[in-house]
XYZ file of C-alpha atoms in Angstrom:
667
model
C -149.237 169.198 -188.130
C -149.747 165.819 -186.738
C -150.547 164.330 -189.024
C -148.066 164.698 -190.135
C -145.975 163.890 -187.636
C -147.824 160.980 -186.968
C -146.751 159.310 -190.255
C -143.068 160.086 -189.234
C -143.342 158.387 -185.903
C -145.634 155.856 -186.460
C -142.530 152.847 -186.528
C -142.176 154.357 -182.291
C -145.071 153.882 -182.158
C -145.857 150.980 -183.153
C -143.208 149.738 -180.770
C -144.080 151.253 -177.921
C -147.258 149.519 -177.830
C -145.321 146.076 -178.576
C -143.482 147.036 -175.086
C -146.599 147.687 -173.882
C -148.679 144.797 -174.725
C -145.798 142.741 -174.229
C -145.775 143.834 -170.452
C -149.593 143.349 -170.180
C -148.917 140.291 -171.137
C -146.211 139.643 -169.010
C -147.511 140.517 -165.620
C -150.783 137.982 -166.792
C -148.496 135.226 -167.324
C -146.642 136.179 -163.576
C -150.031 136.657 -161.863
C -151.250 133.031 -163.257
C -148.438 132.556 -162.315
C -148.255 133.503 -158.567
C -151.751 132.430 -158.772
C -151.063 129.227 -159.114
C -147.989 128.788 -157.143
C -150.447 130.383 -154.204
C -153.042 127.960 -154.923
C -150.815 125.210 -155.005
C -148.836 126.128 -151.625
C -151.509 127.148 -149.628
C -153.082 123.782 -150.917
C -149.458 121.892 -149.701
C -149.401 123.863 -147.099
C -152.753 122.506 -146.013
C -152.248 119.215 -146.616
C -148.768 119.447 -143.868
C -151.232 121.202 -141.357
C -152.874 118.412 -141.432
C -150.344 116.304 -141.213
C -149.250 117.971 -137.600
C -152.713 117.836 -136.650
C -153.811 115.747 -133.510
C -156.471 113.408 -132.554
C -157.728 112.803 -129.086
C -158.072 108.714 -128.574
C -160.719 108.401 -125.697
C -161.082 104.484 -126.343
C -159.385 101.690 -123.131
C -160.081 98.529 -123.342
C -162.289 97.272 -119.499
C -161.419 100.758 -118.725
C -157.620 100.283 -118.290
C -155.006 101.548 -119.334
C -151.462 100.999 -118.611
C -152.540 100.009 -115.550
C -154.362 103.019 -114.153
C -158.715 102.686 -113.641
C -160.985 104.322 -114.536
C -158.050 106.282 -117.104
C -161.929 105.354 -119.264
C -161.544 109.547 -120.307
C -157.084 109.733 -121.438
C -157.130 110.803 -123.987
C -153.310 110.467 -126.519
C -152.180 113.155 -128.895
C -150.935 111.575 -132.541
C -149.348 112.736 -135.414
C -151.694 111.569 -137.976
C -149.456 111.628 -141.881
C -147.370 109.151 -143.597
C -144.049 109.440 -142.814
C -143.059 110.029 -146.219
C -145.951 112.162 -147.251
C -145.274 113.883 -144.657
C -141.550 114.448 -145.941
C -142.573 114.632 -149.171
C -144.964 117.848 -148.714
C -142.241 119.446 -146.461
C -139.637 119.187 -149.326
C -142.427 120.163 -152.003
C -142.798 123.590 -150.212
C -139.640 124.153 -148.967
C -138.656 124.269 -152.287
C -141.714 125.679 -154.865
C -138.522 128.595 -156.717
C -140.895 131.223 -157.145
C -141.932 131.416 -154.020
C -138.072 131.253 -152.851
C -138.281 132.180 -148.590
C -141.911 132.412 -148.829
C -142.089 128.853 -148.650
C -139.823 128.132 -146.823
C -141.457 130.887 -143.914
C -144.515 129.265 -144.353
C -143.482 125.442 -143.744
C -141.319 126.990 -140.450
C -144.749 128.560 -140.102
C -146.930 125.210 -139.697
C -144.089 123.457 -137.997
C -144.284 125.997 -135.383
C -147.786 126.102 -134.846
C -148.586 122.897 -134.630
C -145.915 122.846 -131.817
C -147.517 125.999 -130.026
C -150.846 123.028 -130.415
C -148.861 120.053 -128.991
C -147.309 122.616 -126.307
C -151.122 123.037 -125.371
C -152.659 120.307 -124.970
C -150.541 118.736 -123.258
C -149.495 121.631 -120.944
C -153.586 121.367 -120.381
C -153.125 117.661 -119.612
C -149.889 118.779 -117.434
C -152.291 120.458 -114.806
C -154.361 117.877 -114.207
C -152.870 114.337 -115.341
C -151.319 111.853 -112.439
C -146.978 112.486 -113.355
C -146.035 108.936 -113.704
C -149.224 108.734 -116.627
C -147.792 112.054 -117.390
C -144.901 111.143 -117.991
C -145.906 108.316 -120.338
C -148.227 109.617 -122.690
C -145.377 112.317 -123.236
C -142.822 109.718 -125.064
C -145.561 107.612 -126.387
C -146.337 111.197 -128.448
C -142.979 111.804 -129.038
C -141.638 108.473 -130.329
C -145.308 109.010 -132.501
C -143.250 112.401 -134.045
C -140.717 110.749 -134.169
C -141.536 108.205 -136.580
C -143.762 110.463 -138.173
C -140.046 112.405 -139.191
C -138.196 109.897 -139.925
C -138.548 110.448 -143.942
C -137.751 113.771 -143.385
C -134.192 114.769 -145.769
C -131.872 114.771 -142.245
C -131.178 118.998 -143.061
C -134.853 119.864 -143.031
C -135.119 117.327 -139.446
C -133.087 119.359 -137.390
C -134.890 122.314 -138.576
C -138.653 120.623 -137.999
C -137.430 119.902 -134.546
C -136.585 123.454 -133.977
C -138.790 125.349 -135.302
C -141.207 122.377 -133.677
C -139.901 122.115 -130.391
C -140.022 126.234 -129.745
C -143.188 126.256 -129.494
C -144.214 122.608 -128.243
C -141.206 122.089 -124.707
C -141.636 124.786 -123.666
C -145.229 125.420 -122.165
C -144.703 122.412 -121.191
C -141.781 122.454 -119.291
C -143.559 125.575 -117.485
C -147.069 123.249 -117.025
C -144.626 120.989 -115.002
C -142.389 122.877 -113.235
C -145.525 125.361 -111.488
C -147.049 122.281 -110.386
C -144.347 120.513 -109.204
C -141.205 122.101 -108.678
C -141.390 125.228 -108.400
C -139.462 126.743 -105.577
C -141.456 129.730 -104.638
C -142.654 127.753 -101.187
C -139.455 126.727 -100.332
C -139.093 128.917 -97.810
C -141.366 127.532 -95.907
C -139.974 124.217 -96.322
C -137.152 124.718 -93.302
C -140.542 124.651 -91.019
C -141.757 121.358 -92.752
C -142.728 118.327 -91.078
C -140.154 116.471 -90.428
C -143.147 113.298 -89.824
C -144.761 114.099 -93.064
C -146.989 111.465 -94.840
C -147.133 110.565 -98.704
C -150.194 110.024 -100.601
C -152.222 107.258 -102.077
C -150.333 108.716 -105.695
C -146.331 108.492 -104.156
C -146.761 112.392 -103.486
C -145.650 113.547 -100.958
C -147.897 116.398 -99.066
C -145.593 119.241 -96.984
C -146.078 122.157 -95.608
C -147.202 124.226 -98.544
C -146.667 122.609 -101.385
C -146.904 118.575 -103.246
C -143.548 116.759 -103.291
C -143.037 113.641 -105.911
C -141.862 110.748 -105.158
C -138.094 110.120 -107.388
C -139.645 106.929 -109.774
C -142.494 110.330 -110.237
C -139.174 112.261 -111.030
C -137.717 110.294 -112.895
C -140.118 109.285 -115.371
C -140.920 112.895 -115.602
C -137.011 113.762 -116.517
C -137.178 110.950 -118.694
C -139.954 112.195 -121.087
C -138.213 114.744 -121.318
C -134.842 112.955 -122.351
C -137.036 112.047 -125.573
C -137.345 115.941 -126.787
C -134.721 116.305 -125.697
C -133.329 113.214 -128.060
C -135.622 114.438 -131.032
C -134.105 117.968 -130.571
C -137.356 119.744 -129.337
C -135.181 120.535 -125.696
C -130.993 121.305 -126.747
C -128.873 118.877 -126.666
C -126.080 118.715 -124.460
C -124.544 119.139 -122.913
C -127.517 121.395 -121.775
C -130.054 120.692 -119.532
C -133.297 120.384 -120.245
C -136.051 123.131 -118.168
C -137.615 120.061 -116.111
C -134.475 118.985 -114.938
C -133.000 122.273 -113.572
C -136.063 122.633 -111.896
C -136.050 118.778 -110.516
C -132.045 119.674 -109.179
C -133.251 122.619 -108.287
C -136.680 121.477 -106.163
C -134.370 118.939 -104.629
C -132.314 121.026 -103.663
C -134.132 123.288 -101.642
C -136.477 120.532 -100.082
C -133.127 118.706 -98.603
C -132.526 122.262 -97.842
C -134.904 123.123 -96.011
C -135.277 119.962 -94.967
C -131.303 120.119 -92.866
C -133.060 123.458 -91.465
C -135.477 122.097 -89.984
C -133.770 119.180 -88.609
C -131.505 121.918 -87.254
C -134.093 125.177 -86.305
C -135.191 121.778 -83.732
C -131.801 121.282 -82.701
C -131.446 124.935 -81.541
C -134.529 124.813 -80.057
C -133.259 121.729 -78.038
C -130.198 122.931 -77.012
C -130.926 126.533 -76.417
C -134.501 125.404 -74.571
C -133.110 124.288 -71.870
C -129.597 125.722 -70.090
C -130.697 124.041 -66.875
C -132.135 120.701 -67.474
C -129.613 117.848 -65.850
C -130.422 113.970 -65.367
C -128.475 110.700 -64.477
C -127.912 109.140 -67.515
C -126.692 105.771 -66.785
C -125.605 102.775 -69.011
C -127.200 98.920 -68.936
C -127.460 96.173 -71.034
C -131.136 96.321 -72.321
C -134.569 97.260 -70.465
C -134.803 100.352 -73.072
C -136.261 101.381 -75.830
C -133.828 103.186 -79.160
C -135.509 105.873 -78.284
C -133.691 105.464 -74.411
C -137.457 106.148 -72.394
C -136.385 106.838 -68.825
C -136.505 104.801 -65.357
C -136.604 105.752 -62.240
C -132.882 105.838 -60.127
C -133.650 104.653 -56.127
C -130.101 107.375 -55.723
C -126.997 107.074 -57.331
C -125.024 106.984 -54.280
C -122.640 109.475 -54.733
C -123.934 112.237 -52.338
C -125.447 114.578 -54.534
C -128.087 112.826 -54.316
C -131.450 110.935 -55.091
C -133.310 112.243 -57.842
C -136.822 112.636 -59.496
C -138.463 109.772 -61.036
C -140.907 110.580 -64.213
C -142.704 107.553 -66.492
C -140.643 107.457 -70.386
C -141.985 108.552 -73.197
C -138.689 107.570 -75.519
C -139.498 111.750 -76.408
C -137.716 112.751 -73.175
C -140.238 115.363 -73.748
C -142.673 114.313 -70.375
C -145.432 116.063 -69.044
C -142.894 115.301 -65.590
C -140.019 117.746 -66.219
C -139.500 120.893 -64.327
C -135.915 122.943 -64.957
C -133.229 121.836 -62.237
C -132.014 124.558 -60.027
C -129.529 126.084 -62.514
C -126.708 128.096 -61.845
C -123.942 127.342 -59.621
C -126.047 123.619 -58.583
C -125.521 123.364 -61.973
C -126.186 119.243 -61.972
C -124.965 118.846 -58.369
C -127.879 115.707 -56.969
C -131.011 118.960 -59.053
C -130.955 116.094 -61.996
C -135.151 115.674 -62.787
C -135.203 112.296 -64.526
C -132.939 109.371 -65.230
C -131.744 107.158 -68.898
C -130.698 104.636 -69.568
C -128.395 103.518 -73.052
C -128.570 100.042 -74.093
C -125.375 98.001 -75.076
C -126.638 98.330 -78.619
C -126.841 102.373 -78.869
C -123.278 102.253 -76.746
C -123.527 101.711 -73.187
C -120.149 101.475 -72.435
C -119.818 105.435 -72.224
C -119.948 104.914 -68.791
C -118.838 101.809 -67.519
C -122.284 101.593 -66.108
C -121.374 104.132 -64.055
C -124.119 107.310 -63.489
C -122.956 110.263 -64.364
C -125.226 113.954 -65.374
C -125.800 114.361 -68.893
C -128.322 118.055 -70.091
C -131.760 117.931 -71.158
C -130.674 119.800 -74.590
C -128.163 116.285 -75.479
C -130.821 114.291 -74.324
C -133.509 115.355 -77.066
C -130.682 115.922 -80.170
C -130.141 112.260 -79.173
C -133.694 111.277 -79.435
C -134.637 113.825 -82.381
C -131.291 112.655 -83.930
C -132.744 108.960 -83.458
C -135.105 109.930 -85.213
C -133.632 111.540 -88.360
C -131.622 108.535 -88.687
C -134.510 105.854 -89.214
C -135.260 107.829 -92.220
C -132.494 106.935 -93.008
C -133.597 103.028 -94.748
C -131.767 101.261 -97.884
C -131.412 102.606 -100.877
C -133.704 99.697 -102.326
C -137.138 101.162 -99.930
C -139.896 101.950 -101.390
C -140.647 104.897 -102.585
C -143.415 106.955 -100.434
C -142.162 105.313 -98.315
C -144.114 107.676 -95.109
C -140.943 108.094 -92.772
C -138.263 109.293 -95.932
C -136.910 112.943 -95.679
C -137.488 114.625 -99.177
C -133.718 113.374 -101.082
C -131.953 110.084 -101.061
C -130.534 108.417 -97.051
C -127.434 111.514 -97.204
C -130.308 113.389 -96.627
C -131.228 112.375 -93.620
C -127.754 111.640 -92.201
C -126.277 114.106 -92.983
C -129.087 116.309 -90.783
C -128.455 114.770 -88.454
C -125.146 114.807 -87.946
C -125.459 118.582 -88.774
C -127.988 118.143 -85.571
C -124.640 116.986 -83.661
C -122.301 119.747 -84.962
C -125.092 122.114 -84.021
C -124.438 121.012 -80.222
C -120.756 121.030 -80.050
C -121.010 124.587 -81.761
C -123.668 126.100 -79.320
C -122.180 124.398 -76.904
C -119.029 123.420 -76.572
C -117.428 125.634 -73.265
C -114.491 125.947 -75.640
C -116.165 128.208 -77.889
C -117.546 130.395 -75.972
C -117.499 133.678 -76.905
C -118.126 134.670 -72.756
C -115.672 136.787 -71.228
C -116.076 134.417 -68.312
C -114.603 131.190 -68.132
C -117.416 128.624 -67.886
C -118.868 126.814 -65.167
C -116.677 123.451 -63.994
C -120.361 121.761 -63.718
C -121.547 122.820 -67.131
C -117.937 122.199 -68.677
C -118.226 118.195 -66.491
C -121.797 118.357 -68.385
C -121.085 119.321 -71.544
C -117.864 115.953 -71.926
C -120.795 114.022 -70.873
C -123.459 115.080 -73.424
C -120.414 114.476 -76.087
C -119.823 111.377 -74.642
C -124.179 110.256 -74.584
C -124.029 111.988 -77.956
C -122.394 109.624 -79.084
C -123.201 106.276 -77.517
C -126.648 107.042 -78.747
C -125.059 108.120 -82.493
C -123.282 104.561 -82.188
C -126.458 102.938 -81.706
C -129.057 105.082 -83.882
C -126.920 104.193 -87.110
C -126.779 100.687 -87.088
C -129.535 99.629 -89.750
C -128.061 102.806 -92.644
C -126.304 101.875 -95.402
C -122.681 101.071 -96.103
C -121.562 103.499 -97.618
C -122.787 105.578 -94.916
C -121.326 103.689 -92.360
C -117.573 104.745 -92.348
C -118.693 108.558 -91.622
C -120.775 107.582 -89.030
C -117.698 106.488 -86.724
C -116.694 109.266 -88.224
C -118.398 111.832 -85.165
C -118.180 109.448 -83.016
C -114.022 110.266 -81.511
C -115.444 113.566 -82.661
C -117.646 113.553 -79.986
C -114.976 112.415 -77.468
C -111.709 114.545 -78.099
C -114.641 117.489 -78.168
C -115.486 117.086 -74.968
C -112.142 115.468 -73.380
C -110.818 119.161 -74.567
C -113.121 120.514 -72.717
C -112.505 119.129 -69.370
C -108.642 119.331 -70.247
C -109.366 123.280 -70.335
C -111.396 124.085 -67.663
C -109.025 121.297 -65.413
C -105.305 123.683 -66.582
C -106.628 126.173 -66.721
C -107.514 125.839 -62.507
C -104.282 124.642 -62.214
C -103.090 127.516 -63.434
C -105.034 129.416 -61.110
C -104.644 127.744 -58.283
C -101.183 128.282 -58.388
C -100.907 131.822 -59.672
C -103.196 131.754 -56.365
C -100.531 129.775 -54.467
C -97.383 132.442 -55.965
C -99.761 135.594 -54.060
C -99.485 133.354 -50.813
C -94.601 134.129 -52.015
C -93.688 130.882 -50.477
C -94.809 131.376 -47.173
C -91.670 133.991 -46.830
C -91.365 136.883 -44.074
C -94.967 135.874 -42.523
C -93.353 138.261 -39.575
C -94.342 140.941 -41.207
C -96.587 142.661 -40.990
C -100.000 141.528 -43.095
C -97.887 139.151 -45.069
C -99.722 135.798 -42.931
C -103.080 136.882 -43.505
C -102.158 137.810 -47.219
C -100.573 134.157 -47.514
C -103.873 132.988 -45.727
C -106.554 134.907 -48.724
C -103.626 132.984 -50.802
C -104.512 129.943 -49.601
C -108.241 130.056 -49.324
C -108.484 131.075 -52.909
C -106.270 128.355 -54.359
C -108.872 126.129 -52.243
C -112.062 127.169 -53.126
C -110.873 127.392 -56.902
C -110.002 123.952 -56.611
C -112.716 122.709 -54.793
C -115.125 124.268 -57.310
C -114.061 122.046 -60.070
C -112.801 118.359 -57.745
C -116.242 118.461 -56.471
C -118.391 119.544 -60.422
C -115.570 117.144 -61.801
C -116.737 114.017 -58.672
C -120.250 115.047 -58.830
C -120.923 115.737 -62.732
C -118.445 112.468 -64.183
C -119.050 108.938 -63.916
C -117.360 108.252 -60.932
C -114.479 106.737 -61.210
C -113.208 108.860 -63.984
C -114.186 112.358 -62.249
C -112.498 110.829 -58.596
C -108.705 110.599 -60.685
C -109.454 114.032 -61.594
C -110.271 115.605 -58.909
C -107.059 113.587 -56.829
C -104.967 114.735 -59.865
C -105.793 117.866 -59.577
C -105.633 118.269 -55.174
C -102.017 116.452 -55.715
C -100.390 119.098 -58.015
C -102.246 121.459 -55.303
C -100.729 119.606 -52.659
C -96.949 119.502 -54.164
C -96.414 123.048 -54.782
C -97.424 123.921 -50.861
C -95.683 121.337 -49.359
C -92.943 122.228 -51.143
C -93.147 125.873 -50.308
C -93.649 125.420 -47.101
C -90.103 122.806 -46.880
C -88.539 125.121 -49.200
C -87.930 127.810 -46.244
C -84.911 128.649 -45.361
C -84.837 129.825 -41.958
C -88.420 130.018 -39.784
C -88.565 132.160 -37.202
C -91.497 131.292 -33.811
C -93.661 133.802 -35.183
C -93.855 132.339 -38.973
C -94.216 128.921 -37.458
C -97.147 130.257 -36.084
C -98.856 131.303 -38.387
C -97.055 128.627 -41.162
C -98.760 126.013 -38.617
C -102.689 127.608 -38.855
C -101.925 128.066 -42.856
C -100.799 124.635 -44.079
C -103.739 123.342 -41.562
C -106.266 125.378 -43.697
C -104.514 124.151 -46.633
C -105.120 119.972 -46.554
C -108.211 120.248 -44.299
C -109.917 118.541 -46.445
C -113.286 120.525 -43.797
C -115.149 122.673 -46.200
C -113.417 121.656 -49.656
C -116.050 121.540 -51.570
C -119.350 123.250 -51.507
C -121.938 121.469 -50.179
C -125.804 120.274 -51.643
C -128.411 121.801 -50.279
C -129.419 119.814 -47.001
C -132.582 118.403 -48.639
C -131.459 116.643 -51.335
C -128.112 114.923 -49.487
C -129.111 111.640 -46.885
C -127.347 113.162 -43.420
C -127.205 116.687 -44.031
C -125.125 119.542 -47.239
C -121.735 120.284 -45.004
C -121.239 117.077 -43.670
C -121.600 115.007 -46.532
C -119.620 117.587 -49.118
C -116.710 117.611 -45.924
C -117.167 113.163 -46.345
C -117.036 113.663 -49.692
C -113.653 115.570 -49.689
C -111.936 113.684 -47.866
C -112.581 109.899 -49.340
C -110.888 111.728 -52.692
C -108.150 112.818 -50.440
C -107.562 108.752 -48.696
C -107.597 107.003 -52.450
C -104.752 110.325 -53.369
C -101.566 108.492 -54.447
C -98.894 110.847 -53.923
C -97.692 111.485 -51.051
C -97.678 114.749 -51.614
C -100.455 115.257 -49.057
C -99.848 113.674 -46.348
C -96.508 115.345 -45.926
C -98.439 118.465 -46.676
C -101.128 116.821 -42.965
C -98.769 116.410 -41.331
C -95.798 119.978 -41.349
C -98.467 121.383 -38.507
C -96.955 118.676 -36.485
C -93.747 118.927 -37.373
C -93.792 122.809 -36.954
C -95.187 122.153 -33.398
C -93.069 119.364 -32.793
C -89.890 119.155 -31.086
C -86.283 118.313 -32.439
C -85.945 115.127 -29.933
C -89.614 114.422 -31.282
C -88.894 115.315 -34.993
C -85.651 112.710 -34.397
C -87.598 109.303 -32.483
C -90.662 110.220 -35.519
C -87.665 109.588 -37.973
C -86.024 106.649 -36.892
C -89.740 104.493 -35.367
C -89.905 105.389 -39.209
C -93.650 107.725 -39.223
C -91.672 110.438 -41.280
C -90.709 108.264 -43.932
C -93.621 106.380 -44.479
C -95.145 110.168 -45.629
C -93.276 110.423 -47.475
C -90.560 112.460 -45.971
C -86.343 112.100 -47.548
C -84.055 112.888 -45.392
C -83.411 116.048 -47.473
C -86.857 117.280 -46.291
C -86.562 116.421 -43.142
C -83.082 117.652 -41.828
C -83.647 120.947 -44.304
C -86.908 121.594 -42.009
C -84.718 121.196 -38.976
C -81.792 123.467 -39.886
C -85.209 126.290 -40.837
C -86.953 125.720 -37.659
C -84.452 125.002 -35.352
C -81.423 127.175 -34.031
C -78.044 125.809 -34.695
C -76.890 123.761 -31.640
C -75.242 120.359 -30.216
C -78.516 118.578 -30.106
C -79.599 119.349 -33.575
C -76.199 118.359 -34.333
C -76.693 115.373 -33.377
C -79.682 114.756 -34.525
C -78.705 115.587 -37.966
C -76.276 112.974 -37.803
C -78.370 110.662 -36.886
C -80.778 111.725 -39.641
C -76.463 110.785 -41.737
C -76.846 114.377 -42.766
C -74.915 117.504 -41.574
């Protein structure tokens, strides 16, 4: 049966066998083609990899390269291949029809491995080479790669650069960032030594890290720019990792430097709350650091100041805390400091005044900081330069002044109690002193910062003046409020009224005396005397006006009023007495002499009128008439209406009173 069937199926079997043999031949040919293709592809890929290989060169001439001695072992990385051959190989491997995508993948893998090899080589160098040498080598190597890729088809060139760059630039950038631009330890930079120095390579040694000078940073960023132009780094507007890290590090160092200056300023401000000294504007005899000079005493009743040798910093070992408390600045100054004409000596008009040790220290700190604001074209690695450009040092110094105002301005105080008059006066002097020192310290700063520096002066002046004016306004209000408790000296015959009125006057004198003593002793003499007299005049006008406004005064009330007014206008006891050991002639006597001098210099007539009212209350009607005729009362400032009103209030109606009023020309 089988044999019979075989004859029938012979035709079909032959076809089947032919198909099988045809498939075998096709597979054999395909395998051969694939084998040939693979061999061709591997050969082309091997030659392509060779075109991306790198050689090291150690030969130098006379042991020097690029100006660096002993650089005989420096390695340079160059692309080894003819540009046309590289382009042909890449195109061949990318266009093998049989391989298809496999060929393109092989080409990309070759470029990627080449980039990784390049990146590993240069990242190793980045850990050891000098920054300038590294940047120059990178740029030469990138130029060599650009030349080698110049013959690539434009479409392939971007793919090659992207694929090559994925493995090439990231390790190099990471190595550069780890070495020079890491901000891992930037937190410590807020306490950076402000007097760091540079080493020979232009690297500035800080507390925990090294900082490149601006030229080295620009060289490394420039090398990254070359890589970006070739396509190894994403093009603009993207920012390369090295440039971004350099910016962040620069920002962190600027912030750290400013924070360090502010920390030093804060230590000076809060560390010497009660130390004061006497400051004098003078012509020369002092360096920019403000060396202190001896003072034989200022003659203002505040006592001779101590003497200590100057050190230019205000940090001499002769310092000691002042008395502090209510006596702040009242003769307990422990040093003297002078300000030269170049530093703005006119801020004192040649007069002594009391400034705080804190202001002295902040001024010295700002002066040292501004010394680092050199020319914009100063040499890199200047051992006095701060991180960043001149603007950083300028901003740090200016911020130190602002911090002083923020921490010391009495108008910004969060305390419920008003600031002491002495503290306000010293603050005003501090502001003038800081402004004067600032003007002197900013003489040599770059022109582009000069206008900004001038803006700090009126701000300081305004802050100090506002503090004093605010204190005077509060004091005047307190004085008037106390005098209001005297009820205008009315009804003094009632029980307790006389005592209450006297206590009211005493409270007013106490408030006024504290401020008058502070401004006259602590501010420059002429300014202090003027402000004290303005307050005394306002007080005298209020008391005198209330006394003369009385419409009816009984005999008992007249006696009480006489005693009250006698005390109200007595210079004795008005000012706080200083410790006797600090004042020639005794504390109480000297303070009373100060008060008398202030009163004698009053320009208005209110105090003279008020101080003469007790005599008028004790006088007879005829005495008043004679004093008027003689011109004594007009000389004291009394006018007809005031004298007539006084007579009507204190004398009963009679023919004599009418005659006197007629003589005054008033009925």
